[in-house]
Amino acid sequence: MITLKDVTLRRGTKVVLDAASVTLQPGENVGLVGRNGAGKSSLFAMLTNRLQSDGGEVYMPPRWRVGEVAQNMPETDDGATDFVLEGDTRLVEAQAQLAAAEAGDDGHAIADGHQALADAGAFDARPRAQALLMGLGFKNEQLDAPVNSFSGGWRMRLQLARALMCPADLLLLDEPTNHLDLDALVWLEAWLKRFEGTMLVISHDREFLDAITHVTVHLEDAKLTRYGGNYTAFEEMRAERMVLQQASFEKQKEKMAHLQKFIDRFKAKASKAKQAQSRVKALDRMEKLAPILTSREFSFEFREPLNLPNPMLSLKDVECGYHALEEGGPDKIIVRNINRSVLAGQRIGILGANGQGKSTVVKTIARAQAALGGTITEGKGLAIGYFAQQEMDVLRPGDSPLNHMIRLAREVSPQAREQELRNFLGQFRFAADMVNQPVGTLSGGEKARLVLAMLVWQRPNLLLLDEPTNHLDLDTREALSMALNEFEGSLMLVSHDRALLREVCDEFWLVADGGVRPFDGDLDDYQKYLLDTARAQAKALREAGNASKKAAAPAPASAPVAPAPKPSTAATAPAKREDRKADAQARQLKSDELKPLRKELNRIDNRLGALFGDRDALEAGFATGSMSPAQLAESGKKLKAITEEIGLLEGQWLDLSTQVDELTAKAG
């Protein structure tokens, strides 16, 4: 159990916690939410003793192992797998114990050291580490590559894998999804659902929090408030609380009317396409959460575009990639033969694994890099607003936000007075001296807000957004979602934030296998596509392994066999009857083999149905927030047991289904 009682924590002159109290039960999966700068990371630092509280009591079991994603970028030539293995602190301790015993030539201690290694799972540690790496998107040939050979985003994945490798009693995850694509994100969710310890997660990805947490702790005004339920349940409970506390009802009604107008406008459009059905649900959710949405301090909107060319742009046989580093060398083409058009009003989500070329396509359309081939035809009056994945691609670290706006006002519109630009920046939370602060000293969220401010000022009719939510808190993500839904122009969005993709995109393009094609479906269909692709790859690997084993097996030595004489016509008919009889017997054997497999599949299906019902009932109980601590702990244990059994049964179901498919194919 983790207990904070009347805790006060200061960072410099800022009070992060002021007589705050909260209790977390063993085995609970907790989402820690609050605005950027509220002090969530400082709370993590206090739990790991990097910071000491200024008052109150902090209790955590002294023998608990803590797993945490280190924020510093590693500089080492160690291989990726070896680097991740070092995160298994129990294994490292056992290895040190054995080394000390061998150095002292103590036979009894050596035996204890070997037992400690066995208890730490030393014999399968390397495969476990490599499974983590491959789940997070690393390829087979990268498993032993030096850590220094990876870019910053991939090094953060290495740090995440290293944290997951730790046999932790308490796992602290601070924005673990920032550098992941959807493929790795889906895998991470499944892994964390099987985690047996206590978990505390800071994330601005609402769907991620909903999937893996059943308790939410809200840090606001230096206080901690516990809610029983995931993030969606927290929002709804908080909305009810705020309705009771709302002082200015007429002001709230005015803002809710604006929100309702927004919902009514887009419900009709959303019913026209399959891809937009989830968007209707998202808008219904916004309607329920109107008190929260209207209470937020930060909101903005894109100004109406001056014109809407149609089509916005057309791509014909376009090739995207990078020019050769050496003169005369070959260009590196990543995506080729793109033949697509972007029409006025289209809202396109761009899907695909990391490394497939999503950002490269967006950069090419944004004119940030030239196409290597083909033709891009732009509509008359096209005005592009580009949000780069790395904000510093469009920002100057030495200049202030005000410098950026003054320069932008000169370039894209009549020069504005400095006070007008200061007022405009104030809408994006750049107040007082912040407008003169060098951009290089701003936080990631502040840089992202500055880029958004610059986009709004440009009055674009085509928005190209590449991972715009990486450093945005949940409030700012909500504001961005609402602004994009009201935007009149066209939108192309690359994001791992599924909530944002669902709420603002009506169709999807898939960047894969060196090309771009429409994806016929929604995000649920895409996750199913990822699962089917993974199954196909696993089956291909198994078949390749079996083929290699057969090829490696030595042929039995035997004497040369003379060719069999051709059967006479008189013998052909009995032979055919015998063949048919043999075929029938083979089919019967296959049928006999399939019966128990299908029976077991039916049993697993029935059991899974019951487990899903039990899980839904428990999660509904969490959402009420009426459970006592003892009931929460007991329900948490039951939920973990059910989740583990579901994971085990789904794995068995997949194996059995593969066997049935293979036997059916052979029988056919």
XYZ file of C-alpha atoms in Angstrom, residues 28-658:
631
model
C -4.110 -1.144 -8.519
C -3.531 0.354 -11.969
C -3.724 4.105 -11.422
C -3.826 6.972 -13.899
C -2.290 10.228 -12.572
C -3.820 13.168 -14.427
C -3.565 16.932 -14.245
C -2.461 19.896 -16.309
C 1.086 20.263 -17.578
C 3.143 21.834 -14.815
C 0.785 20.676 -12.053
C 3.545 18.526 -10.542
C 2.825 14.962 -11.682
C 6.478 14.183 -12.465
C 7.507 15.762 -9.161
C 5.199 13.303 -7.385
C 6.995 10.448 -9.188
C 10.346 11.886 -8.066
C 9.115 11.921 -4.473
C 8.032 8.270 -4.656
C 11.519 7.306 -5.885
C 13.275 9.445 -3.219
C 14.770 11.857 -5.743
C 12.756 14.528 -3.942
C 11.902 14.714 -0.248
C 8.554 15.962 1.005
C 8.465 19.210 2.980
C 5.815 17.939 5.358
C 3.371 15.122 6.056
C 3.860 11.373 5.828
C 4.771 9.253 2.795
C 4.659 5.476 3.212
C 5.600 2.801 0.694
C 6.642 -0.805 1.500
C 10.448 -0.605 1.939
C 11.201 -3.810 0.027
C 9.229 -2.902 -3.071
C 11.191 -2.857 -6.320
C 10.393 0.220 -8.407
C 10.519 0.174 -12.198
C 10.720 3.544 -13.956
C 11.528 4.828 -17.449
C 14.728 6.843 -17.185
C 14.412 10.205 -18.959
C 18.123 10.649 -19.700
C 19.249 9.426 -23.117
C 21.764 6.575 -22.777
C 25.212 6.867 -24.357
C 26.689 3.379 -24.655
C 27.954 0.935 -27.253
C 26.220 -1.981 -25.519
C 23.867 -3.982 -27.698
C 20.132 -3.270 -27.429
C 19.306 -6.627 -25.812
C 22.142 -6.358 -23.271
C 21.005 -2.829 -22.395
C 17.441 -4.011 -21.749
C 18.647 -7.006 -19.701
C 20.313 -4.597 -17.268
C 16.827 -3.397 -16.327
C 16.145 -6.761 -14.630
C 17.491 -5.699 -11.236
C 16.898 -9.112 -9.656
C 18.933 -10.799 -12.403
C 21.734 -8.216 -12.086
C 21.855 -8.797 -8.314
C 22.000 -12.579 -8.797
C 24.820 -12.225 -11.318
C 26.751 -10.014 -8.880
C 26.109 -12.522 -6.075
C 27.502 -15.391 -8.167
C 30.533 -13.349 -9.273
C 31.365 -12.480 -5.648
C 30.994 -16.124 -4.608
C 33.266 -17.319 -7.414
C 35.849 -14.658 -6.550
C 35.842 -15.905 -2.945
C 35.908 -19.562 -4.056
C 33.033 -20.301 -1.672
C 31.294 -23.469 -2.886
C 28.161 -22.992 -0.766
C 27.817 -19.374 -1.879
C 28.361 -20.413 -5.510
C 25.477 -22.883 -5.208
C 23.308 -20.123 -3.705
C 24.342 -17.836 -6.563
C 23.250 -20.364 -9.178
C 19.941 -20.831 -7.352
C 19.441 -17.056 -7.309
C 20.045 -16.958 -11.071
C 17.472 -19.702 -11.596
C 14.944 -17.862 -9.388
C 15.568 -14.683 -11.413
C 14.747 -16.502 -14.677
C 18.261 -16.212 -16.084
C 17.780 -19.039 -18.582
C 15.016 -17.293 -20.523
C 15.947 -13.679 -19.722
C 17.445 -12.938 -23.133
C 14.390 -14.175 -25.099
C 12.156 -12.166 -22.742
C 14.190 -9.015 -23.380
C 14.074 -9.555 -27.136
C 10.312 -10.160 -27.012
C 9.926 -6.751 -25.335
C 12.053 -5.097 -28.019
C 10.154 -6.686 -30.900
C 6.821 -5.802 -29.297
C 7.965 -2.166 -29.193
C 8.773 -2.194 -32.899
C 12.448 -3.228 -33.143
C 13.356 -5.518 -36.040
C 15.285 -8.758 -35.666
C 18.472 -7.250 -37.095
C 18.328 -4.406 -34.527
C 18.266 -6.602 -31.418
C 22.037 -6.518 -30.928
C 22.743 -3.137 -32.570
C 24.649 -0.629 -30.368
C 22.437 1.708 -28.356
C 24.344 4.691 -29.798
C 23.220 3.728 -33.308
C 19.562 4.539 -32.519
C 17.866 7.942 -32.770
C 16.382 9.683 -29.738
C 12.868 8.271 -30.130
C 14.148 4.714 -30.437
C 16.413 5.175 -27.423
C 13.358 6.129 -25.387
C 11.777 2.860 -26.534
C 14.892 1.096 -25.252
C 14.433 2.832 -21.908
C 10.792 1.726 -21.833
C 11.752 -1.899 -22.603
C 14.377 -1.711 -19.841
C 11.745 -0.515 -17.348
C 9.336 -3.286 -18.368
C 12.137 -5.822 -17.887
C 12.318 -4.932 -14.182
C 10.402 -7.371 -11.888
C 8.740 -4.358 -10.268
C 6.293 -4.202 -7.382
C 5.613 -0.589 -8.411
C 5.847 0.494 -12.036
C 5.995 4.247 -12.714
C 5.362 5.263 -16.330
C 5.644 8.940 -17.329
C 4.211 9.460 -20.834
C 5.201 5.962 -22.091
C 3.323 6.361 -25.399
C 5.023 9.543 -26.656
C 7.425 7.793 -29.043
C 5.213 4.841 -30.027
C 3.187 4.224 -33.164
C -0.205 2.507 -33.025
C 1.312 -0.961 -33.525
C 3.583 -0.653 -30.493
C 0.874 1.131 -28.502
C -1.576 -1.764 -28.944
C 1.147 -4.207 -27.883
C 2.053 -2.127 -24.807
C -1.583 -1.995 -23.689
C -1.813 -5.795 -23.837
C 1.442 -6.158 -21.874
C 0.430 -3.721 -19.146
C -2.940 -5.423 -18.691
C -1.000 -8.545 -17.651
C 1.268 -6.662 -15.215
C 0.773 -8.015 -11.686
C 2.155 -5.206 -9.510
C 0.958 -1.706 -8.680
C 1.154 0.696 -11.602
C 1.040 4.495 -11.688
C 0.803 6.059 -15.155
C 1.052 9.646 -16.356
C -0.403 9.910 -19.850
C -2.322 12.356 -22.013
C -3.729 9.541 -24.167
C -7.318 9.074 -23.008
C -7.916 5.718 -24.725
C -4.655 4.347 -23.343
C -5.669 5.328 -19.804
C -9.130 3.847 -20.302
C -7.621 0.546 -21.443
C -5.145 -0.036 -18.609
C -6.343 1.833 -15.489
C -9.268 1.413 -13.115
C -8.376 4.176 -10.628
C -7.699 7.846 -11.437
C -5.900 10.336 -9.180
C -6.402 13.981 -10.170
C -3.722 16.534 -9.212
C -5.263 19.991 -9.198
C -4.642 23.077 -7.055
C -1.903 21.157 -5.140
C -4.482 18.575 -3.965
C -4.909 14.887 -4.854
C -8.416 13.547 -5.478
C -9.012 9.822 -5.994
C -11.731 8.570 -8.351
C -12.767 4.925 -8.702
C -12.721 4.290 -12.442
C -10.727 4.878 -15.617
C -10.276 8.273 -17.276
C -13.707 8.371 -18.928
C -15.400 7.522 -15.621
C -13.296 10.202 -13.916
C -14.412 12.854 -16.401
C -18.068 11.963 -15.933
C -17.842 11.925 -12.120
C -15.906 15.181 -12.146
C -18.508 16.705 -14.467
C -21.261 15.821 -11.988
C -19.238 17.352 -9.159
C -18.637 20.515 -11.152
C -22.326 20.890 -11.976
C -22.991 21.045 -8.247
C -20.168 23.511 -7.701
C -20.795 25.726 -10.722
C -21.299 29.289 -9.523
C -22.169 31.046 -12.782
C -24.959 28.953 -14.335
C -25.853 31.419 -17.106
C -22.247 31.579 -18.313
C -22.128 27.793 -18.379
C -25.418 27.633 -20.313
C -24.044 29.980 -22.969
C -20.931 27.856 -23.450
C -22.976 24.629 -23.489
C -25.183 26.096 -26.226
C -22.065 26.736 -28.304
C -20.931 23.168 -27.720
C -24.395 21.796 -28.593
C -24.370 23.759 -31.865
C -21.026 22.141 -32.675
C -22.433 18.653 -31.885
C -25.623 19.123 -33.929
C -23.616 20.322 -36.892
C -21.399 17.269 -37.095
C -23.859 14.524 -36.107
C -25.507 14.712 -39.517
C -22.213 14.433 -41.361
C -20.980 11.622 -39.172
C -23.952 9.414 -40.039
C -22.951 9.379 -43.711
C -19.872 7.168 -43.433
C -18.920 4.038 -41.538
C -15.614 5.558 -40.498
C -17.408 8.378 -38.697
C -19.650 6.302 -36.403
C -17.082 6.391 -33.600
C -16.972 10.161 -34.065
C -20.677 10.341 -33.222
C -19.934 8.542 -29.953
C -17.110 10.972 -29.240
C -19.446 13.930 -29.760
C -22.049 12.323 -27.494
C -19.306 12.048 -24.888
C -18.497 15.748 -25.311
C -22.167 16.542 -24.712
C -22.128 14.622 -21.433
C -18.919 16.333 -20.384
C -20.005 19.863 -21.259
C -19.398 21.177 -17.714
C -15.746 20.088 -17.852
C -15.197 21.292 -21.399
C -16.776 24.673 -20.737
C -14.797 25.149 -17.522
C -11.398 24.762 -19.124
C -9.313 27.861 -19.345
C -7.766 27.095 -22.723
C -9.703 27.022 -25.957
C -9.060 28.310 -29.449
C -10.434 28.089 -32.958
C -9.112 28.242 -36.492
C -10.255 31.244 -38.469
C -12.354 30.608 -41.551
C -10.099 30.061 -44.617
C -10.123 32.794 -47.234
C -10.886 30.236 -49.965
C -11.278 26.478 -50.447
C -9.708 25.267 -53.713
C -11.064 21.936 -54.915
C -9.091 19.779 -55.211
C -6.645 21.123 -52.648
C -3.844 19.216 -54.317
C -3.268 16.232 -56.573
C -0.390 13.726 -56.418
C 0.529 11.780 -59.538
C 3.210 9.054 -59.466
C 4.853 10.870 -56.551
C 7.955 9.382 -54.940
C 8.959 10.461 -51.431
C 12.276 9.971 -49.692
C 15.704 11.508 -49.319
C 18.341 12.643 -51.769
C 21.650 10.782 -51.813
C 24.187 11.947 -49.222
C 26.985 11.669 -51.755
C 26.898 13.319 -55.141
C 25.988 10.803 -57.822
C 24.742 8.250 -55.260
C 21.248 6.714 -55.416
C 18.317 8.501 -53.785
C 16.570 6.682 -50.942
C 12.944 6.253 -52.015
C 10.670 5.303 -49.100
C 7.194 5.668 -50.663
C 6.533 5.512 -54.388
C 3.713 5.673 -56.961
C 1.383 7.880 -54.888
C -1.702 8.705 -56.926
C -4.137 10.482 -54.611
C -6.075 13.744 -54.406
C -7.050 15.822 -51.388
C -10.448 17.436 -51.783
C -11.952 20.436 -50.004
C -13.303 19.408 -46.623
C -11.614 15.993 -46.503
C -10.426 14.861 -43.064
C -7.801 12.154 -43.547
C -6.038 10.132 -40.865
C -2.710 8.640 -42.009
C -1.968 5.197 -40.559
C 1.120 2.994 -40.727
C 3.958 1.647 -38.610
C 7.012 3.724 -37.710
C 9.528 3.767 -40.540
C 6.950 3.199 -43.287
C 7.064 6.844 -44.392
C 4.076 8.690 -42.868
C 6.121 11.737 -41.845
C 8.039 11.648 -45.131
C 4.779 11.884 -47.104
C 3.534 14.763 -44.939
C 6.861 16.642 -45.214
C 6.763 16.288 -49.001
C 3.218 17.665 -49.221
C 4.170 20.460 -46.795
C 7.077 21.477 -49.105
C 9.529 20.783 -46.250
C 11.360 18.446 -48.622
C 11.162 17.977 -52.373
C 9.491 15.006 -54.055
C 11.982 12.619 -55.673
C 9.664 11.951 -58.580
C 6.174 12.517 -59.947
C 4.056 15.655 -59.859
C 2.262 17.510 -57.053
C -0.340 19.931 -58.411
C -1.619 22.495 -55.891
C -5.006 24.180 -56.118
C -5.092 27.932 -56.676
C -4.914 29.709 -53.331
C -3.696 26.666 -51.375
C -2.502 27.764 -47.905
C -0.770 25.019 -45.940
C -0.446 24.985 -42.160
C 2.200 22.456 -41.090
C 2.757 21.075 -37.570
C 6.073 19.176 -37.602
C 6.594 16.178 -35.344
C 9.746 17.857 -34.071
C 8.534 21.356 -33.209
C 12.032 22.793 -33.506
C 11.883 22.067 -37.252
C 9.678 25.178 -37.523
C 10.869 27.125 -34.467
C 14.083 29.069 -33.738
C 15.435 28.281 -30.247
C 17.051 31.693 -29.733
C 13.939 33.719 -30.656
C 11.016 34.476 -28.358
C 7.337 33.676 -29.071
C 6.799 37.378 -29.799
C 9.709 37.401 -32.291
C 8.132 34.435 -34.089
C 4.751 36.182 -34.325
C 6.228 39.493 -35.521
C 8.117 37.706 -38.293
C 5.046 35.625 -39.214
C 2.786 38.698 -39.329
C 5.145 40.326 -41.823
C 5.195 37.229 -44.026
C 1.556 36.128 -44.187
C -0.583 39.120 -43.339
C -0.499 42.933 -42.938
C 1.847 43.887 -40.139
C 0.103 43.876 -36.756
C 0.849 46.073 -33.780
C 2.953 44.465 -31.068
C 0.136 44.717 -28.516
C -2.220 42.832 -30.870
C 0.343 40.040 -31.156
C 0.819 39.983 -27.366
C -2.949 39.675 -26.914
C -3.073 36.904 -29.507
C -0.300 34.956 -27.740
C -2.175 35.420 -24.471
C -4.996 33.284 -25.897
C -2.457 30.432 -26.036
C -1.295 30.900 -22.431
C 1.730 33.075 -23.220
C 1.303 35.826 -20.684
C 3.482 38.649 -19.357
C 7.218 37.888 -19.665
C 6.662 34.505 -21.347
C 6.261 36.242 -24.708
C 9.934 37.305 -24.501
C 11.317 33.989 -23.230
C 13.673 32.149 -25.663
C 11.835 29.256 -27.315
C 14.715 26.903 -26.512
C 13.883 27.245 -22.791
C 10.171 26.448 -23.188
C 8.660 23.080 -22.270
C 7.469 20.670 -24.945
C 3.836 21.615 -24.316
C 4.608 25.338 -24.561
C 6.444 24.860 -27.868
C 3.476 22.883 -29.202
C 1.080 25.682 -28.208
C 3.307 28.223 -29.968
C 3.198 26.173 -33.177
C -0.611 25.983 -32.865
C -0.754 29.776 -32.426
C 1.341 30.234 -35.575
C -0.951 27.862 -37.504
C -4.063 29.781 -36.457
C -2.486 33.096 -37.484
C -1.653 31.761 -40.965
C -5.345 31.084 -41.709
C -4.621 27.831 -43.635
C -7.096 25.891 -45.740
C -5.079 22.643 -45.538
C -3.730 21.490 -42.165
C -0.893 18.935 -42.110
C -0.430 17.746 -38.531
C 2.342 15.265 -37.674
C 1.923 13.990 -34.083
C 0.568 17.306 -32.749
C -0.370 15.890 -29.311
C 3.034 14.538 -28.221
C 3.555 17.212 -25.570
C -0.015 18.409 -25.015
C -1.906 17.814 -21.773
C -5.437 16.400 -21.835
C -7.112 19.818 -21.609
C -5.144 21.130 -24.590
C -5.874 17.938 -26.561
C -9.583 18.480 -25.976
C -9.251 22.092 -27.130
C -7.381 20.936 -30.262
C -10.039 18.301 -31.000
C -12.846 20.848 -30.782
C -10.939 23.378 -32.893
C -10.228 20.785 -35.601
C -13.869 19.684 -35.697
C -14.898 23.285 -36.347
C -12.154 23.841 -38.945
C -13.670 24.493 -42.388
C -10.711 23.386 -44.496
C -9.061 20.022 -45.208
C -7.034 18.035 -42.704
C -4.328 15.376 -42.914
C -3.386 13.959 -39.510
C -0.634 11.607 -38.348
C -1.171 10.674 -34.694
C -0.994 7.801 -32.240
C -3.774 9.483 -30.219
C -6.711 7.262 -31.168
C -9.249 9.530 -29.483
C -8.161 12.442 -31.692
C -8.181 10.280 -34.835
C -11.691 9.010 -34.055
C -13.064 12.466 -33.317
C -11.721 14.424 -36.296
C -11.101 11.992 -39.203
C -13.697 10.581 -41.574
C -11.363 8.411 -43.666
C -7.919 6.860 -43.500
C -4.918 6.321 -45.734
C -2.508 3.477 -45.001
C 1.220 3.956 -45.651
C 2.710 0.460 -45.923
C 4.907 -1.686 -48.167
C 6.322 1.378 -49.931
C 2.955 2.755 -51.061
C -0.142 4.701 -50.003
C -3.633 3.226 -50.304
C -7.073 3.935 -48.826
C -7.889 1.980 -45.667
C -11.485 0.793 -45.757
C -12.494 0.828 -42.123
C -12.175 2.608 -38.796
C -9.561 2.381 -36.053
C -11.074 -0.803 -34.631
C -10.700 -2.375 -38.074
C -7.095 -1.132 -38.191
C -6.274 -2.767 -34.861
C -7.799 -6.008 -36.199
C -5.682 -5.587 -39.336
C -2.565 -5.240 -37.172
C -3.477 -8.397 -35.246
C -4.159 -10.363 -38.446
C -0.857 -9.166 -39.923
C 1.019 -10.247 -36.783
C -0.636 -13.672 -36.923
C 0.269 -14.092 -40.584
C 3.872 -13.142 -39.887
C 4.065 -15.566 -36.958
C 2.627 -18.370 -39.097
C 5.095 -17.613 -41.903
C 7.974 -17.740 -39.417
C 6.767 -21.099 -38.074
C 6.446 -22.523 -41.575
C 9.886 -21.218 -42.536
C 11.336 -22.821 -39.407
C 9.665 -26.153 -40.180
C 10.913 -26.028 -43.765
C 14.467 -25.354 -42.550
C 14.298 -28.339 -40.205
C 13.096 -30.622 -43.006
C 15.790 -29.354 -45.359
C 18.464 -29.929 -42.723
C 17.352 -33.494 -41.958
C 19.642 -36.104 -43.674
C 18.003 -38.312 -46.295
C 17.984 -42.048 -45.333
C 20.533 -44.160 -47.216
C 18.977 -46.798 -49.486
C 19.740 -48.867 -52.540
C 18.766 -47.492 -55.959
C 15.157 -48.298 -56.789
C 14.172 -49.275 -60.321
C 11.346 -47.292 -61.902
C 7.948 -48.874 -61.270
C 6.306 -50.359 -64.331
C 3.389 -48.426 -65.777
C 0.112 -50.076 -64.621
C -2.010 -51.755 -67.203
C -5.448 -50.480 -68.105
C -7.040 -53.475 -66.373
C -5.333 -52.515 -63.097
C -6.290 -48.824 -63.277
C -9.918 -49.090 -62.080
C -9.141 -51.067 -58.884
C -6.283 -48.649 -58.211
C -8.655 -45.676 -58.474
C -11.118 -47.382 -56.116
C -8.285 -47.957 -53.650
C -7.229 -44.281 -53.974
C -10.761 -43.095 -53.252
C -10.967 -45.435 -50.272
C -7.633 -44.136 -48.975
C -8.766 -40.526 -49.445
C -11.973 -41.216 -47.525
C -10.032 -42.800 -44.705
C -7.656 -39.815 -44.607
C -10.574 -37.400 -44.456
C -12.108 -39.396 -41.607
C -8.825 -39.271 -39.716
C -8.658 -35.492 -40.197
C -12.253 -35.202 -38.996
C -11.416 -37.250 -35.916
C -8.470 -34.939 -35.240
C -10.580 -31.808 -35.701
C -13.438 -32.820 -33.363
C -11.582 -32.414 -30.051
C -9.940 -29.191 -31.277
C -13.292 -27.652 -32.219
C -14.813 -28.850 -28.957
C -12.013 -27.145 -27.030
C -12.484 -23.964 -29.101
C -16.178 -23.904 -28.168
C -15.293 -24.394 -24.502
C -12.813 -21.491 -24.609
C -15.356 -19.277 -26.433
C -17.955 -19.951 -23.716
C -15.463 -19.331 -20.928
C -14.273 -16.087 -22.542
C -17.870 -14.891 -22.795
C -18.356 -15.481 -19.071
C -15.062 -13.781 -18.214
C -15.895 -10.724 -20.328
C -19.193 -10.437 -18.446
C -17.431 -10.682 -15.067
C -14.864 -8.100 -16.170
C -17.547 -5.640 -17.312
C -19.373 -6.048 -13.993
C -16.205 -5.355 -11.990
C -15.309 -2.309 -14.105
C -18.840 -0.980 -13.660
C -18.360 -1.376 -9.909
C -15.125 0.609 -10.050
C -16.879 3.389 -11.963
C -19.439 3.934 -9.167
C -16.720 5.120 -6.792
C -18.714 3.698 -3.842
C -16.382 0.847 -2.878
C -14.459 0.796 0.369
C -10.644 0.378 0.225
C -10.994 -3.297 1.175
C -13.601 -3.872 -1.553
C -11.405 -2.040 -4.071
C -8.417 -4.225 -3.215
C -10.466 -7.431 -3.469
C -12.094 -6.352 -6.741
C -8.684 -5.322 -8.091
C -7.325 -8.800 -7.386
C -10.333 -10.418 -9.087
C -9.968 -8.146 -12.106
C -6.278 -9.025 -12.444
C -7.048 -12.748 -12.224
C -9.773 -12.418 -14.864
C -7.506 -10.351 -17.149
C -4.720 -12.912 -16.849
C -7.087 -15.804 -17.620
C -8.479 -13.923 -20.627
C -4.937 -13.379 -21.953
C -4.089 -17.073 -21.444
C -7.306 -18.291 -23.099
C -6.927 -15.914 -26.047
C -3.442 -17.318 -26.644
C -4.807 -20.883 -26.488
C -7.658 -19.935 -28.815
C -5.186 -18.510 -31.347
C -3.030 -21.672 -31.271
C -6.054 -23.960 -31.627
C -7.485 -21.858 -34.469
C -4.172 -22.107 -36.311
